Tab-separated table of C-alpha atoms in Angstrom:
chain	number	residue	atom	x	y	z
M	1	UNK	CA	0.000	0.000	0.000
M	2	UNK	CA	2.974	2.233	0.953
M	3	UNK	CA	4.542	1.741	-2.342
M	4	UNK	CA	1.477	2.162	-4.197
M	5	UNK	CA	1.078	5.309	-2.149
M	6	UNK	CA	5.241	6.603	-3.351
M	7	UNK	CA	3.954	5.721	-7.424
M	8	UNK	CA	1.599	8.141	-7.044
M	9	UNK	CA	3.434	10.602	-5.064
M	10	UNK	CA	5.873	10.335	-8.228
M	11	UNK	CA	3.336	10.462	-10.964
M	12	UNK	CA	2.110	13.715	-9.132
M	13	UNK	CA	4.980	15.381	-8.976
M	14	UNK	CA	6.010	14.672	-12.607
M	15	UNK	CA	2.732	16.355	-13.163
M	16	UNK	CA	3.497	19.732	-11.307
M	17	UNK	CA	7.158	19.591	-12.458
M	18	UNK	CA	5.733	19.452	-16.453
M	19	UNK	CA	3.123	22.551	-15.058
M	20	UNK	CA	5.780	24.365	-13.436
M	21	UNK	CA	7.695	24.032	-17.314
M	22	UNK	CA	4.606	25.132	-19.189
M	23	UNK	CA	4.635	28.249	-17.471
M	24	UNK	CA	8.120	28.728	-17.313
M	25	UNK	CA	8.257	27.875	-21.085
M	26	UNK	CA	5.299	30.607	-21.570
M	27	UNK	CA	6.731	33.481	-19.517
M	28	UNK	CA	10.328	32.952	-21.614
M	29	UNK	CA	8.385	32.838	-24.870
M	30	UNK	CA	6.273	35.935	-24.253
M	31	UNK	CA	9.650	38.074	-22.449
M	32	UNK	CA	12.260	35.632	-23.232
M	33	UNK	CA	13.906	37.589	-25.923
M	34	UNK	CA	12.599	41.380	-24.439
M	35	UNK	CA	15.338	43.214	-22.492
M	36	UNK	CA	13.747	44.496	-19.031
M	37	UNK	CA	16.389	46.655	-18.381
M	38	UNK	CA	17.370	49.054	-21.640
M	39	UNK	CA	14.519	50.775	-24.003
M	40	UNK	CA	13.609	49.078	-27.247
M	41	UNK	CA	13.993	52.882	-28.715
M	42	UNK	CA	17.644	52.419	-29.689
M	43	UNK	CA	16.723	49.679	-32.183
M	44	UNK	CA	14.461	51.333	-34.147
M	45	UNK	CA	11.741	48.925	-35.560
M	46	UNK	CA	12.278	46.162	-33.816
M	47	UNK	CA	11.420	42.811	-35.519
M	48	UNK	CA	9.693	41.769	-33.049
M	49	UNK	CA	8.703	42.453	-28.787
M	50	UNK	CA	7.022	42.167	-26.189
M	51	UNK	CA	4.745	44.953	-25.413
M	52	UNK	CA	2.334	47.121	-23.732
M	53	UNK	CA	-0.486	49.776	-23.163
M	54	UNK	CA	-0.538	52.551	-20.380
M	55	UNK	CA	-4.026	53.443	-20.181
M	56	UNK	CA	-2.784	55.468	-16.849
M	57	UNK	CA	-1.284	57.703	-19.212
M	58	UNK	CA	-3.363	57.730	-22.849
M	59	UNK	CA	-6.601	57.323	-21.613
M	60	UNK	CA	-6.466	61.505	-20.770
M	61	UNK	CA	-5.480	62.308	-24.413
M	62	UNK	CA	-7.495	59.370	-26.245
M	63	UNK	CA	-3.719	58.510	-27.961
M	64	UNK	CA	-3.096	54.848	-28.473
M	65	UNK	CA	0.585	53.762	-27.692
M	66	UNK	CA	2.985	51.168	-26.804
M	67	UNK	CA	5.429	50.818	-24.655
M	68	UNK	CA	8.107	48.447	-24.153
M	69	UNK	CA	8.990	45.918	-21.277
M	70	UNK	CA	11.339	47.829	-19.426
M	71	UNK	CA	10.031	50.944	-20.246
M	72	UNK	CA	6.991	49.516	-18.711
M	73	UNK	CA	8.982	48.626	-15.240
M	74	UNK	CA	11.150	51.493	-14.954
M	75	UNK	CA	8.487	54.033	-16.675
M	76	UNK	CA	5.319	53.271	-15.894
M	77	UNK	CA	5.555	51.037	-12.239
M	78	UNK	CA	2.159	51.426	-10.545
M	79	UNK	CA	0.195	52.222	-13.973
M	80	UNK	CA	-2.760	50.479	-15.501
M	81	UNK	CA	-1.207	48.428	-18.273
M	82	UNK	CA	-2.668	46.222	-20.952
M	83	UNK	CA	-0.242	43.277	-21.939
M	84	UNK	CA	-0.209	42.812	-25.876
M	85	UNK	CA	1.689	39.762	-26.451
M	86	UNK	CA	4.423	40.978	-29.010
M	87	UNK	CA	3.567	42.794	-31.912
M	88	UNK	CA	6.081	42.990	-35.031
M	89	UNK	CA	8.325	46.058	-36.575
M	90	UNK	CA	7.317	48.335	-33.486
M	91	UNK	CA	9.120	51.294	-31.897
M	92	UNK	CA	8.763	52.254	-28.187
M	93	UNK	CA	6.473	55.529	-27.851
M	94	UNK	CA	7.265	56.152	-24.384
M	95	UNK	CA	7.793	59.928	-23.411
M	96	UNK	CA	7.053	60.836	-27.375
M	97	UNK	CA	4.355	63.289	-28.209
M	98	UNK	CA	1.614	60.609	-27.069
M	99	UNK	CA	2.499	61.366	-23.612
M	100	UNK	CA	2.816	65.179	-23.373
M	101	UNK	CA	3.329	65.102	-19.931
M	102	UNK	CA	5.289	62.136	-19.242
M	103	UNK	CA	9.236	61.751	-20.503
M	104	UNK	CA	10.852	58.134	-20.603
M	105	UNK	CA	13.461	57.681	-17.769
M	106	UNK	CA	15.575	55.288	-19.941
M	107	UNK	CA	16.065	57.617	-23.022
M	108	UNK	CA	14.339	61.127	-22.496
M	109	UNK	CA	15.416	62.334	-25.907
M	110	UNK	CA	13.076	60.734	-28.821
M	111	UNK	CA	11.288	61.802	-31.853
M	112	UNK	CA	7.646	63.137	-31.184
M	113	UNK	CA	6.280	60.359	-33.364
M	114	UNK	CA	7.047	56.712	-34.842
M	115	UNK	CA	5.207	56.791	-38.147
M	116	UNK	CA	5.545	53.639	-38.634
M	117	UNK	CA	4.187	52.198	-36.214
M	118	UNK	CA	0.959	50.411	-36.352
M	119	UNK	CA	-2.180	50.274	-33.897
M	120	UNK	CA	-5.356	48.559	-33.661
M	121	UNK	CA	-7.728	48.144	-30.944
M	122	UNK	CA	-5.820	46.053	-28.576
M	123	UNK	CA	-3.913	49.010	-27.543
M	124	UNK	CA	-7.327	50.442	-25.403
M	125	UNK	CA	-7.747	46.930	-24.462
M	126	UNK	CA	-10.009	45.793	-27.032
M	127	UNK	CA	-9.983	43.005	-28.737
M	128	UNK	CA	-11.809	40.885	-31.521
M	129	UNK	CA	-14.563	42.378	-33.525
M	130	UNK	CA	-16.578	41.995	-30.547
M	131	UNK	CA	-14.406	44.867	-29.625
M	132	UNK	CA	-14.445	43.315	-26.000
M	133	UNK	CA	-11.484	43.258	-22.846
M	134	UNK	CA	-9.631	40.385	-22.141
M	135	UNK	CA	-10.393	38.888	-19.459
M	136	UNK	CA	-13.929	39.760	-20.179
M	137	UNK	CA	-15.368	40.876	-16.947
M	138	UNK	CA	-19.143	40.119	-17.802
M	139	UNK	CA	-18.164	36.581	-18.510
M	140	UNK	CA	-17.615	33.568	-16.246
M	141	UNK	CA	-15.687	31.989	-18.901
M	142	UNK	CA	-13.170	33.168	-21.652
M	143	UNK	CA	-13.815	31.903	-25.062
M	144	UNK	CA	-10.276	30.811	-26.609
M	145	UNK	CA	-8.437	33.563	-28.140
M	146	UNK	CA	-6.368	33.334	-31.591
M	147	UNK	CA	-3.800	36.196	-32.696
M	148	UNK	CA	-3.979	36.670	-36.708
M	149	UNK	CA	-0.712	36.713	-38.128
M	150	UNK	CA	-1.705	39.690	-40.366
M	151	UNK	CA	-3.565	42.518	-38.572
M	152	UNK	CA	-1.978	40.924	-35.634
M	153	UNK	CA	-5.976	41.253	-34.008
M	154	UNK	CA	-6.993	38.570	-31.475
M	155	UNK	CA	-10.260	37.145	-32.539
M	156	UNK	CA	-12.492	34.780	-29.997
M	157	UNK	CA	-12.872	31.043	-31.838
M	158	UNK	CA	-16.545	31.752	-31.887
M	159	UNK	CA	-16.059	35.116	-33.757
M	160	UNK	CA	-13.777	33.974	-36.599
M	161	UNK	CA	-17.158	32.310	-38.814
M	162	UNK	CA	-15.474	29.303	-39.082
M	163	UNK	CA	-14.872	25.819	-37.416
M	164	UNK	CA	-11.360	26.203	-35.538
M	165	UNK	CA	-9.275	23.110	-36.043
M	166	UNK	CA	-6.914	21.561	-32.878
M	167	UNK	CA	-4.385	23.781	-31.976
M	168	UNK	CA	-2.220	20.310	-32.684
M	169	UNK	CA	-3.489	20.297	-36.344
M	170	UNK	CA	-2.483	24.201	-37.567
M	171	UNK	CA	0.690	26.447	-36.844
M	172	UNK	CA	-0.544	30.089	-37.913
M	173	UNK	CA	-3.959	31.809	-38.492
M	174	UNK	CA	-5.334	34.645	-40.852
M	175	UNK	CA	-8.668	36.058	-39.802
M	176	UNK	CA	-11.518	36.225	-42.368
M	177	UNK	CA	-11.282	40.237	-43.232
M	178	UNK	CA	-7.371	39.558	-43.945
M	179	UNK	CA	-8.161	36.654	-46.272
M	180	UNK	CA	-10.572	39.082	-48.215
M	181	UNK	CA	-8.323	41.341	-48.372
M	182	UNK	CA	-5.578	39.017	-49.714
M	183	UNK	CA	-7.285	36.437	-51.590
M	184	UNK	CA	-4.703	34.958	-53.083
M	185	UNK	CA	-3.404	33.508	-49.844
M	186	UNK	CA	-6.314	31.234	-49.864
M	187	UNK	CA	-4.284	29.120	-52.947
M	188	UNK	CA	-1.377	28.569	-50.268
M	189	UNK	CA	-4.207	26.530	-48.294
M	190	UNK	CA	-3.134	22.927	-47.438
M	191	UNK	CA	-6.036	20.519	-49.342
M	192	UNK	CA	-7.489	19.332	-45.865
M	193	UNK	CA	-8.060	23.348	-45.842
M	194	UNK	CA	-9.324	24.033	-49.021
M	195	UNK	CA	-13.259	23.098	-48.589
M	196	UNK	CA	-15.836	24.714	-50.249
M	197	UNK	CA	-19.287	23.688	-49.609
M	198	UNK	CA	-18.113	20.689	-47.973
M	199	UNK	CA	-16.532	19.477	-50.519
M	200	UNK	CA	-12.610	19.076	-50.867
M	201	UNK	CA	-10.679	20.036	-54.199
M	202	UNK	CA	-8.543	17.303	-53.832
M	203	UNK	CA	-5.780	19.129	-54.654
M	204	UNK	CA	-1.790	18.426	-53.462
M	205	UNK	CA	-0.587	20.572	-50.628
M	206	UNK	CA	1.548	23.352	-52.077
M	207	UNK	CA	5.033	22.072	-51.105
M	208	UNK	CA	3.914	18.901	-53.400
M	209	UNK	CA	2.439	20.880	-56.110
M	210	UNK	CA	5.166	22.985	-56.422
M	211	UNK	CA	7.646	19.671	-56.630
M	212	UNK	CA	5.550	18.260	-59.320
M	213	UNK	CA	5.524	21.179	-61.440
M	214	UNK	CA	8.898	22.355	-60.815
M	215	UNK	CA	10.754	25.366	-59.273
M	216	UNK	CA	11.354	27.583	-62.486
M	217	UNK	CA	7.506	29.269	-62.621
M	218	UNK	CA	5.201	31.179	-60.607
M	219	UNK	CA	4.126	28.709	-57.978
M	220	UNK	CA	1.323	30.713	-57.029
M	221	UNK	CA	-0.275	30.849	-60.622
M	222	UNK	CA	0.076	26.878	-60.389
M	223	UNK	CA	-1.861	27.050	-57.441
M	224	UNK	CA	-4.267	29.242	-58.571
M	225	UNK	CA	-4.730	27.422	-62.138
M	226	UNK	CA	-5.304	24.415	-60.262
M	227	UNK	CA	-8.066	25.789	-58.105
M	228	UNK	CA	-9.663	27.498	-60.691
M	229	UNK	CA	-13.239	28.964	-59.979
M	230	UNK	CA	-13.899	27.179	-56.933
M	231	UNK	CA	-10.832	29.311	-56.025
M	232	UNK	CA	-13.185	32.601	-56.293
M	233	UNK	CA	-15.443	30.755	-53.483
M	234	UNK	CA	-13.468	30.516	-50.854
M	235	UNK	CA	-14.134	32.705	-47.781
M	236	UNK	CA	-13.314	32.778	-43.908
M	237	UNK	CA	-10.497	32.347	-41.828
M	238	UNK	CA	-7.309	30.580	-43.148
M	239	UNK	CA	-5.326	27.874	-41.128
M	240	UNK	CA	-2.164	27.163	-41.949
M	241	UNK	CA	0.116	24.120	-41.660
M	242	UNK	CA	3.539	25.109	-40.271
M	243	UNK	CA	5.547	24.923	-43.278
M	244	UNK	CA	3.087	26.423	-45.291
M	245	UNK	CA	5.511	29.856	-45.270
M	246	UNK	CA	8.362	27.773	-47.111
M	247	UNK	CA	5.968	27.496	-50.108
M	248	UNK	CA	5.429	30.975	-51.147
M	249	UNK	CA	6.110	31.930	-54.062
M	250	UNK	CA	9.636	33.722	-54.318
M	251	UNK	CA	9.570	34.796	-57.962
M	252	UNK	CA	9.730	38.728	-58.305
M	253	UNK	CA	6.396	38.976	-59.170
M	254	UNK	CA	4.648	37.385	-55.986
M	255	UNK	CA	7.792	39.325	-53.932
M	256	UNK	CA	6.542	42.624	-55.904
M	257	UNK	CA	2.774	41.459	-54.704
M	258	UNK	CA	4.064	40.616	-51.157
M	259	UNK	CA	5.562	44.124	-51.058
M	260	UNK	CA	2.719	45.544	-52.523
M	261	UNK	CA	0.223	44.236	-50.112
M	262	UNK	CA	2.862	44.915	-47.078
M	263	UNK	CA	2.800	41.264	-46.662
M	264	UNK	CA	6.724	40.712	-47.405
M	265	UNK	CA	7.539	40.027	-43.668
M	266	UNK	CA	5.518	36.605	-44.807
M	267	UNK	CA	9.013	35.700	-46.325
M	268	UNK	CA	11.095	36.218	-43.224
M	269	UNK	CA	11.436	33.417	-41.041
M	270	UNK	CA	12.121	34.879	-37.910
M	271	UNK	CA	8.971	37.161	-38.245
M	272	UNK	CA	6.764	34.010	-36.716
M	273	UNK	CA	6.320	34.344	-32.607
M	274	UNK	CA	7.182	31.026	-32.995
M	275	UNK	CA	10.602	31.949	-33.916
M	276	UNK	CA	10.769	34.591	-31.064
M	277	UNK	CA	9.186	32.176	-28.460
M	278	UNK	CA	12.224	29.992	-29.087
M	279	UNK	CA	14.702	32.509	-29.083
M	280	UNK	CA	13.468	33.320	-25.889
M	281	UNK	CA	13.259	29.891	-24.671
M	282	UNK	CA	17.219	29.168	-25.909
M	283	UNK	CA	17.729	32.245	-23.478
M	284	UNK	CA	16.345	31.402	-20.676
M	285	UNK	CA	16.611	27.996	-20.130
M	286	UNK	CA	19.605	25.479	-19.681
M	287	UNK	CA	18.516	22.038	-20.222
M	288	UNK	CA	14.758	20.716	-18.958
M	289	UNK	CA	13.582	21.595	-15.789
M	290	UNK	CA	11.318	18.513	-15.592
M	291	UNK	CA	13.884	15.766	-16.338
M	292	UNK	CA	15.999	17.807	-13.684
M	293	UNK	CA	13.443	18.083	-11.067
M	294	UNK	CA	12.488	14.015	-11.815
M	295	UNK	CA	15.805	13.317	-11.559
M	296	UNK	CA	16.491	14.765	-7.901
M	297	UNK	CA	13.396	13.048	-6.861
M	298	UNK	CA	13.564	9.726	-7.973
M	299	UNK	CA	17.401	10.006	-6.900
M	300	UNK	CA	18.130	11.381	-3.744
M	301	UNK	CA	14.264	11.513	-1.655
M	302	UNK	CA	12.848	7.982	-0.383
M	303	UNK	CA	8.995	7.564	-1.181
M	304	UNK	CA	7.870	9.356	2.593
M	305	UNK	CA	9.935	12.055	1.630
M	306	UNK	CA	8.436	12.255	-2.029
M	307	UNK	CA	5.202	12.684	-0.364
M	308	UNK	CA	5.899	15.343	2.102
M	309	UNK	CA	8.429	17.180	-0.394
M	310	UNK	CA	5.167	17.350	-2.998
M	311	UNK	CA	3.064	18.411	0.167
M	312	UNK	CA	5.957	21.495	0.952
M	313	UNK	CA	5.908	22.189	-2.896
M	314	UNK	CA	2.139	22.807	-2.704
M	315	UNK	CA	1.894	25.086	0.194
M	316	UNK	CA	4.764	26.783	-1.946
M	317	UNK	CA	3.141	27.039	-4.646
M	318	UNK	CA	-0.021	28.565	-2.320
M	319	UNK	CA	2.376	31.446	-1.620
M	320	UNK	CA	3.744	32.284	-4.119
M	321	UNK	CA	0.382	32.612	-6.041
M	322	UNK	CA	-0.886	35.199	-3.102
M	323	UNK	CA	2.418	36.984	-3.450
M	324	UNK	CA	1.942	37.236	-7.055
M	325	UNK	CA	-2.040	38.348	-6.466
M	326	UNK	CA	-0.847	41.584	-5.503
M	327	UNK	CA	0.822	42.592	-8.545
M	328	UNK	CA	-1.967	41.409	-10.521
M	329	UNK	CA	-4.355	43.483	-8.452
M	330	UNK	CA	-2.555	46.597	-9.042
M	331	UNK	CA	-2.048	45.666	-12.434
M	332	UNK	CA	2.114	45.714	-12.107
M	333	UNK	CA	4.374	43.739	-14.151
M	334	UNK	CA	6.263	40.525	-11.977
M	335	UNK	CA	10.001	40.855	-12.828
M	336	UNK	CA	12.951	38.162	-12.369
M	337	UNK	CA	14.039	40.368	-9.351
M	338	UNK	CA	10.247	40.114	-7.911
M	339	UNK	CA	10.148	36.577	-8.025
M	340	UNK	CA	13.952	36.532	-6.252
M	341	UNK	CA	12.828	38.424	-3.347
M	342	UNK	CA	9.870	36.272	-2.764
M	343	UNK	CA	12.642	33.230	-2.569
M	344	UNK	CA	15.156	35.433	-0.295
M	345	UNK	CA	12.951	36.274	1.921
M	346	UNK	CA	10.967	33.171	2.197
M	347	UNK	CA	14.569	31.617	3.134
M	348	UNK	CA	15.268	34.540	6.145
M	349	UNK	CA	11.258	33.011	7.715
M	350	UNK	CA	11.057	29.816	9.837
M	351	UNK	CA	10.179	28.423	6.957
M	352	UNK	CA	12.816	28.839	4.802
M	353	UNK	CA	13.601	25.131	4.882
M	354	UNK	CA	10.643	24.282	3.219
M	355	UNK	CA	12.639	25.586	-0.136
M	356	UNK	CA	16.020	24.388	0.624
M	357	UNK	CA	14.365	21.051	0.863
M	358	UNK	CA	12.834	21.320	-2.909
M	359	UNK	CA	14.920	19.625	-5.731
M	360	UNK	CA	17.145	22.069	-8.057
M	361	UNK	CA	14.549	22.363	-11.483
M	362	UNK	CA	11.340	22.685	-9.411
M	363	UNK	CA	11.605	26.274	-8.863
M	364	UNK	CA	13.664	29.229	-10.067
């Protein structure tokens, strides 16, 4: 019974190990590759980052901005601030002419615009074409939320017209108005993609097509020959397979149309935040936290001491999630440095032995 008892223990603290990755793996893909020290400003345009909304400061002047992360810790501390995920070829507004009264500590001289830069909704906190806040305070439940890889808008599953595949069985998505108003992305469709009516074209995915037919013409007036004028009914959303990037066109016609249609960052492969999200994860993180933590346990504890070590990693876990309540409260941004004082001074309390006694890779 004991031993049954220590399997279990085991299994269960696999489990929260594999959690306690998941998040870690989400915080380093979302502010992995984001400095949260020096201002984005210096690079210009960057690629891509992480970034963020003051409405503390715009929501006087009705200007839409973003800021970025350390701008938003060393800047704007104590502000109301509206996460945005990363958003692509952006440069930091803070202290520009969006914020007459406000100057950024980290580089007070700037231009009083970034033309370039682009804005939608989700910079007042709106999002979909429900035009609704996320989390949505007059729901119990949040419907999932995808990011379009165009407009860069996040649209609720039950907004985008369309059934949504498994998150398993597509890498990117383009939202319905984008697909209108780029129609010829719908003949870079994988077949299992390409239904109209119900009923499949049958044709090859376009990495085979353009194999058949060969390298030295326009791939994408293959593709659209061979959808023809079912090709003129497709509508909705578009779900793409993750190489489905590697089989655009490259001729200097569809790079002309990709320019044309400020779609060319479609052709550079580290404009995907799956790209990023790695880049942050290669930063961050030295080997895997869960075959670290496993291997402590499984290594150096005997079963009663599994048991009570997964019982001390819980009431952890119960503190640190009321630590972290605060800064979610007043809307703050957690930092490395936040998370490091929790630790130090959980170690200087009577308690502090509950994490010495917690296996390196469990928590950092």
């Amino acid at each position: 019974m004991a031993e049954e008892k220590a399997d279990d223990a085991i299994v269960s603290m696999e489990d929260v190990l594999q959690e306690h990755e998941a998040l870690e793996d989400e915080a380093n893909a979302v502010l992995g590759a984001s400095d949260d020290k020096e201002c984005t400003y210096a690079q210009g345009y960057a690629k891509r980052q992480a970034l963020y909304a003051c409405t503390t400061c715009t929501n006087e002047t009705g200007n839409v901005a973003g800021i970025c992360l350390a701008c938003s810790l060393h800047c704007h501390d104590g502000h109301d601030l509206v996460e945005l995920y990363t958003k692509r070829d952006f440069c930091c507004d803070c202290g520009n002419s969006k914020f007459p009264k406000f100057t950024c500590k980290l580089i007070p001289e700037k231009d009083d615009m970034n033309p370039k830069n682009r804005y939608n909704d989700n910079f007042k906190g709106l999002y979909c074409t429900c035009k609704r806040p996320y989390p949505d305070p007059e729901k119990e439940e949040d419907d999932e939320m995808i990011q379009c890889i165009v407009c860069e808008d996040w649209l609720h599953s039950m907004h985008l017209n369309s059934s949504v595949p498994d998150c398993d069985d597509y890498h990117e998505m383009i939202c319905g108005s984008c697909m209108e108003k780029h129609s010829f992305l719908y003949a870079y469709l994988s077949p299992a993609r390409l239904k109209i009516d119900g009923d499949e074209t049958g044709l090859a995915s376009p990495a085979k097509r353009a194999k058949i037919e060969g390298e030295e013409n326009c791939k994408l007036a293959q593709f659209r020959s061979a959808l023809g004028e079912k090709g003129d009914l497709l509508k909705g959303p578009g779900f793409f397979d993750d190489d489905w990037r590697s089989s655009l066109c490259n001729c200097s016609s569809c790079r002309d149309l990709l320019k044309q249609e400020d779609l060319a960052f479609l052709l550079d492969e580290e404009d995907t935040t799956s790209f990023y999200e790695a880049c942050g994860k290669l930063q961050n993180r030295d080997g895997s936290s869960v075959e670290a933590g496993m291997q402590a346990v499984q290594t150096k504890f005997n079963p009663v001491q599994q048991i009570e070590m997964f019982s001390h990693y819980n009431e952890l876990k119960g503190k640190l999630s009321n630590y972290l309540k605060d800064f979610a409260e007043q809307n703050k941004v957690v930092t490395k440095e936040d998370v490091e004082l929790f630790f130090e001074k959980l170690k200087e309390s009577k308690k502090g032995k509950i994490a010495a006694q917690i296996p390196p890779g469990t928590c950092k």
